Coordinates of N, CA and C in Angstrom, one line a residue:
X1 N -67.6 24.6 -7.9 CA -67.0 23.3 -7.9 C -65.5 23.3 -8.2
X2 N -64.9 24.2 -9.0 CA -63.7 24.6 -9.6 C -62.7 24.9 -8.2
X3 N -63.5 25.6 -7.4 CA -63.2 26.2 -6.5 C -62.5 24.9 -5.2
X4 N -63.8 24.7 -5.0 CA -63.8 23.3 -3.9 C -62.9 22.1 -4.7
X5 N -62.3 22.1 -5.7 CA -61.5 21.3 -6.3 C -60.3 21.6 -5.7
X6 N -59.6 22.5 -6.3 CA -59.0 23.5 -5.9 C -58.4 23.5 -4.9
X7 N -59.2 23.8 -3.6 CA -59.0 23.6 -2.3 C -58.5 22.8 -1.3
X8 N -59.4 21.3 -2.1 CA -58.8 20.1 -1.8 C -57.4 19.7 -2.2
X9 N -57.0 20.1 -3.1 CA -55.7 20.1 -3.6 C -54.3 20.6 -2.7
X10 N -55.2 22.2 -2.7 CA -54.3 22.5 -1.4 C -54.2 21.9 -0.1
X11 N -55.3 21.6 0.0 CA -55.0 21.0 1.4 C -54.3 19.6 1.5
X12 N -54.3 18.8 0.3 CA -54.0 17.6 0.4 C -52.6 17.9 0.3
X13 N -51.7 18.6 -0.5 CA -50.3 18.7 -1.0 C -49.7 18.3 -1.9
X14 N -48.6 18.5 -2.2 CA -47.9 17.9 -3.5 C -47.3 16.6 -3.2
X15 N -48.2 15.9 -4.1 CA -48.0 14.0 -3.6 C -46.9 13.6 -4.4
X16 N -46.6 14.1 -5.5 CA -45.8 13.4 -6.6 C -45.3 14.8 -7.7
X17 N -43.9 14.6 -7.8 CA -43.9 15.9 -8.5 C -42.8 15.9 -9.7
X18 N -42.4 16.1 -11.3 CA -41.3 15.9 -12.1 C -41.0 16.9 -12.4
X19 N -39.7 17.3 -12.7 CA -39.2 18.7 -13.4 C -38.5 18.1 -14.0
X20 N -38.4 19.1 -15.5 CA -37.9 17.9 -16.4 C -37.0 19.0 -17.0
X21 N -37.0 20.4 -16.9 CA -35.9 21.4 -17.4 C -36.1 22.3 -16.1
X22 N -34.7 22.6 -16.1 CA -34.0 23.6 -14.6 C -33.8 23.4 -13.6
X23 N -34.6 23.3 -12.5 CA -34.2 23.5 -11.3 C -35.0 23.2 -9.8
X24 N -34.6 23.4 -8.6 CA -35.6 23.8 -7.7 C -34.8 24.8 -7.1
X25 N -35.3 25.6 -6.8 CA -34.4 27.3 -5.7 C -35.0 27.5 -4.6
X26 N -34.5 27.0 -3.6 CA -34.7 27.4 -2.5 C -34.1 28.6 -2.0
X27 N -34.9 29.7 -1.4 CA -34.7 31.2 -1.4 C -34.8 31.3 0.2
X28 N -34.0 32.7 0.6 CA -34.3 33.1 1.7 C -33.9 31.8 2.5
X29 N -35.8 31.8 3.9 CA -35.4 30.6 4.6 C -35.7 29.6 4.6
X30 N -36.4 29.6 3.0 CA -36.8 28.2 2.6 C -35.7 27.0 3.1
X31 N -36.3 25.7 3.1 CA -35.4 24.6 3.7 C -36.1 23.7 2.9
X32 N -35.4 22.2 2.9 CA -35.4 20.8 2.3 C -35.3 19.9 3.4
X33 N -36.6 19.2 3.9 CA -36.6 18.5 4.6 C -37.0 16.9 4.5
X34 N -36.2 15.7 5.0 CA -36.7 14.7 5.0 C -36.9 13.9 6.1
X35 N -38.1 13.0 6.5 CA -38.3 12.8 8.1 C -39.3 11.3 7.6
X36 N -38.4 10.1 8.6 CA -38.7 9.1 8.4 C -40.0 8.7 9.0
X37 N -40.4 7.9 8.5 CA -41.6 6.7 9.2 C -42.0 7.2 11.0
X38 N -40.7 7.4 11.3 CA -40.7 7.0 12.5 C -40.2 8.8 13.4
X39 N -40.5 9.6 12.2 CA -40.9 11.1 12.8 C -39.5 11.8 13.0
X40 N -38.1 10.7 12.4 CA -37.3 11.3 12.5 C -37.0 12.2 11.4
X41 N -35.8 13.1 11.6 CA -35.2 14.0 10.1 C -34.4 13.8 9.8
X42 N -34.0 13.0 9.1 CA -33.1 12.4 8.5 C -31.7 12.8 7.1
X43 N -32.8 13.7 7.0 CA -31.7 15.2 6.1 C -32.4 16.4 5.8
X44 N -32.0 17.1 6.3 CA -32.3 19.1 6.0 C -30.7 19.5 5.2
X45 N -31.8 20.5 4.5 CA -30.9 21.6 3.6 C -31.5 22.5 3.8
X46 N -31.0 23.7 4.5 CA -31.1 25.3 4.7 C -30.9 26.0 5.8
X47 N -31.2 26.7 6.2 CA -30.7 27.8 7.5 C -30.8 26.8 9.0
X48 N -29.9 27.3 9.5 CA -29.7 26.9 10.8 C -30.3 27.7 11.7
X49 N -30.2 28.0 13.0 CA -30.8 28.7 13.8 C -30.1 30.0 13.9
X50 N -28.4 30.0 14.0 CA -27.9 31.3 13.4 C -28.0 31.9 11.8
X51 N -29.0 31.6 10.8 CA -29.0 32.2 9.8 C -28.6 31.2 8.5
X52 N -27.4 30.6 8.9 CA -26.6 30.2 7.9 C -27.0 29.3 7.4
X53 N -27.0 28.9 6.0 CA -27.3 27.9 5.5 C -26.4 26.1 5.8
X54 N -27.1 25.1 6.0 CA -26.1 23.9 6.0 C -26.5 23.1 5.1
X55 N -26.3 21.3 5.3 CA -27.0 20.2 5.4 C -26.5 19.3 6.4
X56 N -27.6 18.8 7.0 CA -27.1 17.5 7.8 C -28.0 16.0 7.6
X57 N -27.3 15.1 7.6 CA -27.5 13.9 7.6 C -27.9 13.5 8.5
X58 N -28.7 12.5 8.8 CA -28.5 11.9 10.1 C -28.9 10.5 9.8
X59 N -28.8 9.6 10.9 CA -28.9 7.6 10.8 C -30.9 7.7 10.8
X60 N -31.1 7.2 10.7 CA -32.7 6.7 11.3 C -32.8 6.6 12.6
X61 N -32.0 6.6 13.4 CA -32.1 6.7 14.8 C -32.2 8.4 15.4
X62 N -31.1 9.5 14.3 CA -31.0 10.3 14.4 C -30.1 11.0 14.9
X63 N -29.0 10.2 15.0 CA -27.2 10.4 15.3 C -27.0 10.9 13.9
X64 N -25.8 11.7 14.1 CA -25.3 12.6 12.9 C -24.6 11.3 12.1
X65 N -24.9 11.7 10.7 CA -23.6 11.0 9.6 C -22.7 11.7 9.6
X66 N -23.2 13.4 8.5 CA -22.8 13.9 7.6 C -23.1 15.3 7.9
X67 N -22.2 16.4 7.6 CA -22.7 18.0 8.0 C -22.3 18.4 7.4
X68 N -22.1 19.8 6.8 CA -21.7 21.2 6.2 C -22.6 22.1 6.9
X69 N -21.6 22.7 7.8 CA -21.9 24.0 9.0 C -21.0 24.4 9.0
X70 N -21.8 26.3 10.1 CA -20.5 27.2 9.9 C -20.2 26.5 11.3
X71 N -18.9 27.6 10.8 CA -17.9 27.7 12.2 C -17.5 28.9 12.4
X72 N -17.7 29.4 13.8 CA -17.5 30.7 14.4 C -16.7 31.2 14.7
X73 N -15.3 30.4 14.3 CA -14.1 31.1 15.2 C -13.8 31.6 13.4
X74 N -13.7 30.3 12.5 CA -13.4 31.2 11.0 C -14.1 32.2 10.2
X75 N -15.6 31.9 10.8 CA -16.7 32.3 9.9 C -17.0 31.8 8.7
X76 N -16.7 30.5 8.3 CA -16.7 30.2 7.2 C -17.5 28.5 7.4
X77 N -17.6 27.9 6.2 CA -18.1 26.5 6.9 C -17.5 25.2 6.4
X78 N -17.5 24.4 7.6 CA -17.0 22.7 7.4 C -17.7 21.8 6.9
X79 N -17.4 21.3 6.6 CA -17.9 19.5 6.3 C -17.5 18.4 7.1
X80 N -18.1 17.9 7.7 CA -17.5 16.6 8.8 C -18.5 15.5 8.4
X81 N -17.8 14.6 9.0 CA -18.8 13.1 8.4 C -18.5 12.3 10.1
X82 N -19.6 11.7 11.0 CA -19.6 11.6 12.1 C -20.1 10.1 12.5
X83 N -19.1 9.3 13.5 CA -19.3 8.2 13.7 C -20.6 7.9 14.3
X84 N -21.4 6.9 14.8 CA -22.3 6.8 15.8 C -22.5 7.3 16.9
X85 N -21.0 7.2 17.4 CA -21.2 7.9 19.0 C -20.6 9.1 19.0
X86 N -21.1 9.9 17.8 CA -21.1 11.7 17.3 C -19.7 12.1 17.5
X87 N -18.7 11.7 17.3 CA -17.5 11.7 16.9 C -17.0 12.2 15.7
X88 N -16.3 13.2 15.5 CA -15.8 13.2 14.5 C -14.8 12.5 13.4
X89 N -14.9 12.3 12.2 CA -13.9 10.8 12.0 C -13.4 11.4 10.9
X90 N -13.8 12.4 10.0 CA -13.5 13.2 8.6 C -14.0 14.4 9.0
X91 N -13.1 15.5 8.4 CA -13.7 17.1 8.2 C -12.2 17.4 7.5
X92 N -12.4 18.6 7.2 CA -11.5 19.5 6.8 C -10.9 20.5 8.0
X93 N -10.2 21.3 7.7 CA -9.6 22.5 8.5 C -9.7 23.5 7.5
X94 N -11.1 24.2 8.4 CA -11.7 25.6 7.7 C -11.1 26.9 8.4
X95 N -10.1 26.5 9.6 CA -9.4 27.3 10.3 C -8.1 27.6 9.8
X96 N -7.5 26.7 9.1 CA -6.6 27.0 8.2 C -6.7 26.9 7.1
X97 N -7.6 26.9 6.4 CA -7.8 27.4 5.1 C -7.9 25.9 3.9
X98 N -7.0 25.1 4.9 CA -6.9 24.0 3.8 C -6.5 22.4 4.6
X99 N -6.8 21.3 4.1 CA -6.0 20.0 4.9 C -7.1 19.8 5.3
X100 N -6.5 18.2 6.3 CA -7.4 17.6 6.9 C -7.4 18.3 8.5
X101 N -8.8 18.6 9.2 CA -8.9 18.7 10.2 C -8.9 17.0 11.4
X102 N -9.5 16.2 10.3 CA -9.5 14.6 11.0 C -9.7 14.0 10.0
X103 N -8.9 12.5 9.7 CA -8.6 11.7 11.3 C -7.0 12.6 10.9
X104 N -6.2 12.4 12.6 CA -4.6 12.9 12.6 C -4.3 12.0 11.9
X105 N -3.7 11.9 11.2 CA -2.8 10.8 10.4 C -0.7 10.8 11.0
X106 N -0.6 9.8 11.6 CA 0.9 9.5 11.7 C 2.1 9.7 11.0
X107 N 3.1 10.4 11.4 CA 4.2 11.1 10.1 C 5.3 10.3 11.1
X108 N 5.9 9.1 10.1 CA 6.4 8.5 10.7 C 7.7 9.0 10.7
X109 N 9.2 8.2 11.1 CA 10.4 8.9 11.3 C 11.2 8.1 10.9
X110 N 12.5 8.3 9.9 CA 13.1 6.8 10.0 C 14.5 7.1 10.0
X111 N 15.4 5.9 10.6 CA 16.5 6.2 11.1 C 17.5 7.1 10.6
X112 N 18.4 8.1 10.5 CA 19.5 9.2 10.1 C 20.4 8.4 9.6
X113 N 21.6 8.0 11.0 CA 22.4 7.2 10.7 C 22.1 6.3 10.1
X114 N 23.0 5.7 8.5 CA 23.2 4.6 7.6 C 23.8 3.3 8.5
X115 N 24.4 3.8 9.7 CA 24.7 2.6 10.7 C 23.8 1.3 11.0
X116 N 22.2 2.2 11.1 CA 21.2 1.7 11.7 C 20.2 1.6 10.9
X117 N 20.3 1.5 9.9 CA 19.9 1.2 8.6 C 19.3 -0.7 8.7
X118 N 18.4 -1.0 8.4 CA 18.0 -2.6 8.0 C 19.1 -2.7 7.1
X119 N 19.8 -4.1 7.1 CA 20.9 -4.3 5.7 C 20.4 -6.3 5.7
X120 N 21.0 -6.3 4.7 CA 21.8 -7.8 4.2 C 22.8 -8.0 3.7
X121 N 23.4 -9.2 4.2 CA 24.5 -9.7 3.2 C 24.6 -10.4 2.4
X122 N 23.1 -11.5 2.4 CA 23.0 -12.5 1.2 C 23.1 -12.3 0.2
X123 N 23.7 -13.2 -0.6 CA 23.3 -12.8 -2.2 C 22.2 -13.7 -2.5
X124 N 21.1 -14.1 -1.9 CA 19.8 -14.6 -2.9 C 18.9 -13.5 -1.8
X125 N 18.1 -13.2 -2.7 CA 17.0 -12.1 -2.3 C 16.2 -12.7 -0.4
X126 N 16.6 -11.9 0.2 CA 15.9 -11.3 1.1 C 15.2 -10.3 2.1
X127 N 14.4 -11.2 3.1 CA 12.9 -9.4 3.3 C 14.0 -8.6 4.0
X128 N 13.9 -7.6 4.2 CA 14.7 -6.7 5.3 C 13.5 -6.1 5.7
X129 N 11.9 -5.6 5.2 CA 11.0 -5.2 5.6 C 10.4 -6.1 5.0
X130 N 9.2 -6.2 6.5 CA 8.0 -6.9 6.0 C 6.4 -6.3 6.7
X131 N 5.2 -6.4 6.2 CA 4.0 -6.3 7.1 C 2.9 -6.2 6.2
X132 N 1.6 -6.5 6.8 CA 0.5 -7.1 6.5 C 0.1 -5.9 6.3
X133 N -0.9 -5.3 5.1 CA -1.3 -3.9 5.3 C -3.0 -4.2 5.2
X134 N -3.6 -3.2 5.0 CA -5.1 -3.5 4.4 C -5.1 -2.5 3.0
X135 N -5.8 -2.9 2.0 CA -5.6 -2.0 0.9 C -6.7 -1.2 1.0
X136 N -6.1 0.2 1.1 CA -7.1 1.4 0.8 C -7.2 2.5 -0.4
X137 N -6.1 2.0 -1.2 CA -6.2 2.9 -2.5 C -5.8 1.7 -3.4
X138 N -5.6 2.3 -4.7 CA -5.6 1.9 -5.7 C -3.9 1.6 -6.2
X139 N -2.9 2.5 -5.7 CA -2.2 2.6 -6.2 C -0.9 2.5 -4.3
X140 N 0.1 2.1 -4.8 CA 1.0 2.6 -4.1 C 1.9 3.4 -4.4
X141 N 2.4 4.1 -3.3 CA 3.5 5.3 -4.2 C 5.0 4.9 -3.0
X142 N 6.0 4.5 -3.0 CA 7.2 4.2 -2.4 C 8.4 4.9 -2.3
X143 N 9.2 5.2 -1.7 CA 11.0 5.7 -1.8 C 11.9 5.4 -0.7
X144 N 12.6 4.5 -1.1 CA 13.2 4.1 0.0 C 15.0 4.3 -0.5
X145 N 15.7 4.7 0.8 CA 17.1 5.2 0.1 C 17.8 3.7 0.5
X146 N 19.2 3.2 -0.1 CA 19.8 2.7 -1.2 C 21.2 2.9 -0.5
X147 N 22.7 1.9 0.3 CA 23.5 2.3 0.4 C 24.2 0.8 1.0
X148 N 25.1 0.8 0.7 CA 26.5 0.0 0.8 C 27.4 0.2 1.4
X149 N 28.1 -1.3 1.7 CA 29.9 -0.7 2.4 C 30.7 -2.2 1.4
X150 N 30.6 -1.6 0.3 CA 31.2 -2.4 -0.1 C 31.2 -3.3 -1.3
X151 N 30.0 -3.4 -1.9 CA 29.1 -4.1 -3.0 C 27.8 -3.7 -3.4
X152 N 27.3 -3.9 -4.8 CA 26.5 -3.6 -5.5 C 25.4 -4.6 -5.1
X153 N 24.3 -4.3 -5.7 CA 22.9 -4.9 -5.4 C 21.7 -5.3 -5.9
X154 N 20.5 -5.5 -5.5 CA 19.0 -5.5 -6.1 C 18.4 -5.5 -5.1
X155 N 16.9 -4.8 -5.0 CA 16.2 -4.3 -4.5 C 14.7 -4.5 -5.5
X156 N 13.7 -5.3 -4.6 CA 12.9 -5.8 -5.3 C 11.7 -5.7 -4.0
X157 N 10.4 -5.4 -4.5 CA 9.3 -5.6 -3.8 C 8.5 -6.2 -4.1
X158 N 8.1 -7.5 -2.8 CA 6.9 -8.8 -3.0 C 5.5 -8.6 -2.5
X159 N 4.7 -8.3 -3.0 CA 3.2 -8.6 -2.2 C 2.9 -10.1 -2.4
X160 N 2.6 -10.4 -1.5 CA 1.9 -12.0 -1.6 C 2.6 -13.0 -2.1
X161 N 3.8 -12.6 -2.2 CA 5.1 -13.5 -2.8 C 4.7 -13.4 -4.1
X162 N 4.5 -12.5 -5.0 CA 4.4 -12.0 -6.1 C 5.5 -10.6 -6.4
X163 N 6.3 -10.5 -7.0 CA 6.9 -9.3 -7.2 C 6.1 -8.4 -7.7
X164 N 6.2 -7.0 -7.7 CA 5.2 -5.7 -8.0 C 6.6 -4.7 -8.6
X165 N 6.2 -4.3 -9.5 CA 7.2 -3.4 -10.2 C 8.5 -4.0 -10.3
X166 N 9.8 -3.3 -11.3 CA 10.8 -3.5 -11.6 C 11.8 -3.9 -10.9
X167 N 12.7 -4.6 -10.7 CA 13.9 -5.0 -9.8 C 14.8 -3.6 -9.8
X168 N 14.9 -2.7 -8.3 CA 16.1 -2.1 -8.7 C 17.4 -2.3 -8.4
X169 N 18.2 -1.9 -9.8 CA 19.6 -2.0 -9.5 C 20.4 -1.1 -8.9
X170 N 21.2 -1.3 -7.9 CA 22.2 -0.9 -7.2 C 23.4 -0.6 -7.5
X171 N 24.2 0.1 -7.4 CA 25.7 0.2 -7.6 C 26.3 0.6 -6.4
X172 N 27.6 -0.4 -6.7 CA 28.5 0.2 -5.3 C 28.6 1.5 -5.4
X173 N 28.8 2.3 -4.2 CA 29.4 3.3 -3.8 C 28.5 5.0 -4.2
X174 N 27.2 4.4 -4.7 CA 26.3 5.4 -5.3 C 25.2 5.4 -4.3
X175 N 25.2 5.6 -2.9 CA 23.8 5.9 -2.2 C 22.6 6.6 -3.3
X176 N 21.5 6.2 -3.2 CA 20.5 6.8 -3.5 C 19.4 6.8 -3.4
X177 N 18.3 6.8 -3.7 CA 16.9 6.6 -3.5 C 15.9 5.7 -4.8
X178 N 15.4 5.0 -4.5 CA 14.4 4.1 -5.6 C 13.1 4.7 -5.1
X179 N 12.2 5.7 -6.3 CA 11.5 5.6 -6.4 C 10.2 5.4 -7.0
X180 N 9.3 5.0 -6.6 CA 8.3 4.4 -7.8 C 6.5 4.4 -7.0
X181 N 5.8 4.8 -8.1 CA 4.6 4.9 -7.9 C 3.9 3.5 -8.7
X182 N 3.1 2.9 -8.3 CA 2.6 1.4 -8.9 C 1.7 1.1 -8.8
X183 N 0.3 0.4 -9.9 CA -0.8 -0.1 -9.4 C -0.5 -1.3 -8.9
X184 N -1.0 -1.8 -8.1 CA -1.4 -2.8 -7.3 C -1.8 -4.3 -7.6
X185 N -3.2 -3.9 -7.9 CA -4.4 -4.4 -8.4 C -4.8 -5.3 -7.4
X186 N -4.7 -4.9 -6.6 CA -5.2 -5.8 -5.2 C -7.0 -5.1 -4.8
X187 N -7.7 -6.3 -4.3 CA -9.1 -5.3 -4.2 C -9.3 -4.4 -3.0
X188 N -9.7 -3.7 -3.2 CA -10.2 -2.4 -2.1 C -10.5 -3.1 -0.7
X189 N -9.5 -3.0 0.4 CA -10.7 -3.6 1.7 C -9.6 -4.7 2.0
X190 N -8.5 -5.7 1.6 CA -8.7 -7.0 1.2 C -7.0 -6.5 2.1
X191 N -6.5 -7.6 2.4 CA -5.2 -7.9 3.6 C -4.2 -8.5 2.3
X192 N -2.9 -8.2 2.6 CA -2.0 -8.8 1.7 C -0.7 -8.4 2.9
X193 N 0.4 -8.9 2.5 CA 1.8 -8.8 2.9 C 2.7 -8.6 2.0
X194 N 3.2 -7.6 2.1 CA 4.3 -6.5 1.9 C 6.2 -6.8 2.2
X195 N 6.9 -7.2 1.1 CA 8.2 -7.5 1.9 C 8.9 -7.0 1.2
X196 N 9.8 -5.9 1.1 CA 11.3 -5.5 0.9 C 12.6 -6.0 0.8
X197 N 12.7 -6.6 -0.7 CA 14.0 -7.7 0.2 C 14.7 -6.9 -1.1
X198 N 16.6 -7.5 -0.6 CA 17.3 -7.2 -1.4 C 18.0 -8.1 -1.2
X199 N 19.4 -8.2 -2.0 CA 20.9 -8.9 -2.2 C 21.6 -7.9 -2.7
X200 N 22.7 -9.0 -2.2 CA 24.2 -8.4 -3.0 C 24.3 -9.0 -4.3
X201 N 24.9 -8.2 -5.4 CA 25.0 -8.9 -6.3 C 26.7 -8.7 -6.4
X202 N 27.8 -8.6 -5.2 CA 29.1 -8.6 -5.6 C 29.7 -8.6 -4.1
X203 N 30.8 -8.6 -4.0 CA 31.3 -8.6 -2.8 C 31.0 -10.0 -2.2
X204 N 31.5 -10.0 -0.8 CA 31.4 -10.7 0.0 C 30.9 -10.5 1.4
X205 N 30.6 -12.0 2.3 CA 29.5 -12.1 3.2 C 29.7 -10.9 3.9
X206 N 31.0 -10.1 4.3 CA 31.1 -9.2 4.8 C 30.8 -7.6 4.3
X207 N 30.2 -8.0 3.1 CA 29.6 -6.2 2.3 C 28.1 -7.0 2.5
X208 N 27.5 -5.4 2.6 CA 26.0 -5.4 2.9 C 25.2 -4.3 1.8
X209 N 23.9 -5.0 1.7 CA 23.4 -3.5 1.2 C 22.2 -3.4 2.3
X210 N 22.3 -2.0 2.4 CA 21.6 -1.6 3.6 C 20.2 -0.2 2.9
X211 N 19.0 -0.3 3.4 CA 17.8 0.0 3.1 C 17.2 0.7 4.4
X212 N 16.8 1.8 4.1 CA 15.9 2.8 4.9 C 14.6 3.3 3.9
X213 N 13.4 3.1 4.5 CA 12.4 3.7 3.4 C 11.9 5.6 4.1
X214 N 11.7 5.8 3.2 CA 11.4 7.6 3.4 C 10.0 7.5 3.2
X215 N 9.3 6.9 2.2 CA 7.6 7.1 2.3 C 7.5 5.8 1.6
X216 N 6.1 5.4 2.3 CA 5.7 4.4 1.5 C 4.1 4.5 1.9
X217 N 3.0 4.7 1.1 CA 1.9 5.1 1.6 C 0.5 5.0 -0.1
X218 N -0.6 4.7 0.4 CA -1.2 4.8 -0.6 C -1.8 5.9 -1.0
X219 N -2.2 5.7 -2.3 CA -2.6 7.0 -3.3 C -3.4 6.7 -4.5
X220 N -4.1 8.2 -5.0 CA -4.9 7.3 -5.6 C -4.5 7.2 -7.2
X221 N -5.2 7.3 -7.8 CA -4.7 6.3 -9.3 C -4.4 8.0 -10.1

């Protein structure tokens, strides 16, 4: 009876199971598999067909999310995270040791000559930069350089027609850089508008202060 108990057991499988100290170890070519309703696999952990161990994700449909696999030119392994139409959208560069492999991110350029510089002449605060961003961090981090022909200044930055950080002061004849890292507190996801303005605080209509930004980019807290 003990026996035929027993047996039934095995054959039926492990329906329900708790570990309440350590672990589970999967050895060798043991694997971790999950497979939906609908007979798809929806996540494995362990050896691939060349040996190596991974994990992959996949949708219910069975398009990739998510991977950690080798790669054969480094010998070593990636992590990618994959759109719908099996695109790559995030990974690392396991080829070079470190950084983003994707998405390219744009390294923008900004003008040399102080000639061609955005300026004003007003003396009541205006945008010389403006634009609608989407918020994706928490924090912004800014530097924008700082230069005259003639008169001193202020340099101030509006989101939403709200000022965000300290007014900076200018002095004639002292090119420089205003930098500043700042929380936000705008929500994750959400559209706002961004403006750069300054004035003169001396001289006349014919002195300018003139503004070039070097980075301006989010970051996290």
């Amino acid at each position: 009876m003990r026996g035929q108990i027993a047996d039934v057991r095995r054959a039926v499988g492990l329906a329900s199971a708790t570990i309440t100290k350590g672990g589970l170890k999967l050895l060798s070519g043991a694997f971790l598999s999950m497979v939906n309703s609908t007979g798809v696999q929806v996540l494995y952990i362990g050896p691939d067909g060349a040996g190596y161990q991974g994990i992959v994700v996949r949708r219910r449909t069975g398009s990739l999310v998510m991977s950690v696999q080798h790669d054969n030119t480094s010998n070593d392994d990636f992590w990618a995270m994959w759109d719908k139409a099996g695109n790559i959208v995030l990974s690392d560069d396991i080829q070079a040791g470190a950084g983003l492999a994707r998405p390219y991110l744009d390294l923008p350029l900004y003008p040399g000559n102080v000639n061609q510089w955005c300026s004003t002449t007003s003396s009541s605060f205006a945008s010389v930069y403006s634009g609608d961003v989407t918020v994706q961090h928490a924090n912004w981090d800014w530097s924008f350089n700082v230069t005259d022909n003639g008169c001193s200044g202020e340099v101030r930055m509006m989101v939403d027609g709200v000022q965000l950080g300290p007014t900076f002061t200018y002095t004639q004849g002292n090119p420089t850089s205003w930098q500043l890292k700042v929380a936000h507190g705008k929500a994750i996801g959400s559209t706002c508008n961004i403006q750069l303005q300054a004035r003169r605080t001396s001289g006349t209509t014919s002195n300018q202060i003139a503004i070039s930004p070097s980075r301006f980019r989010g970051v996290q807290s």
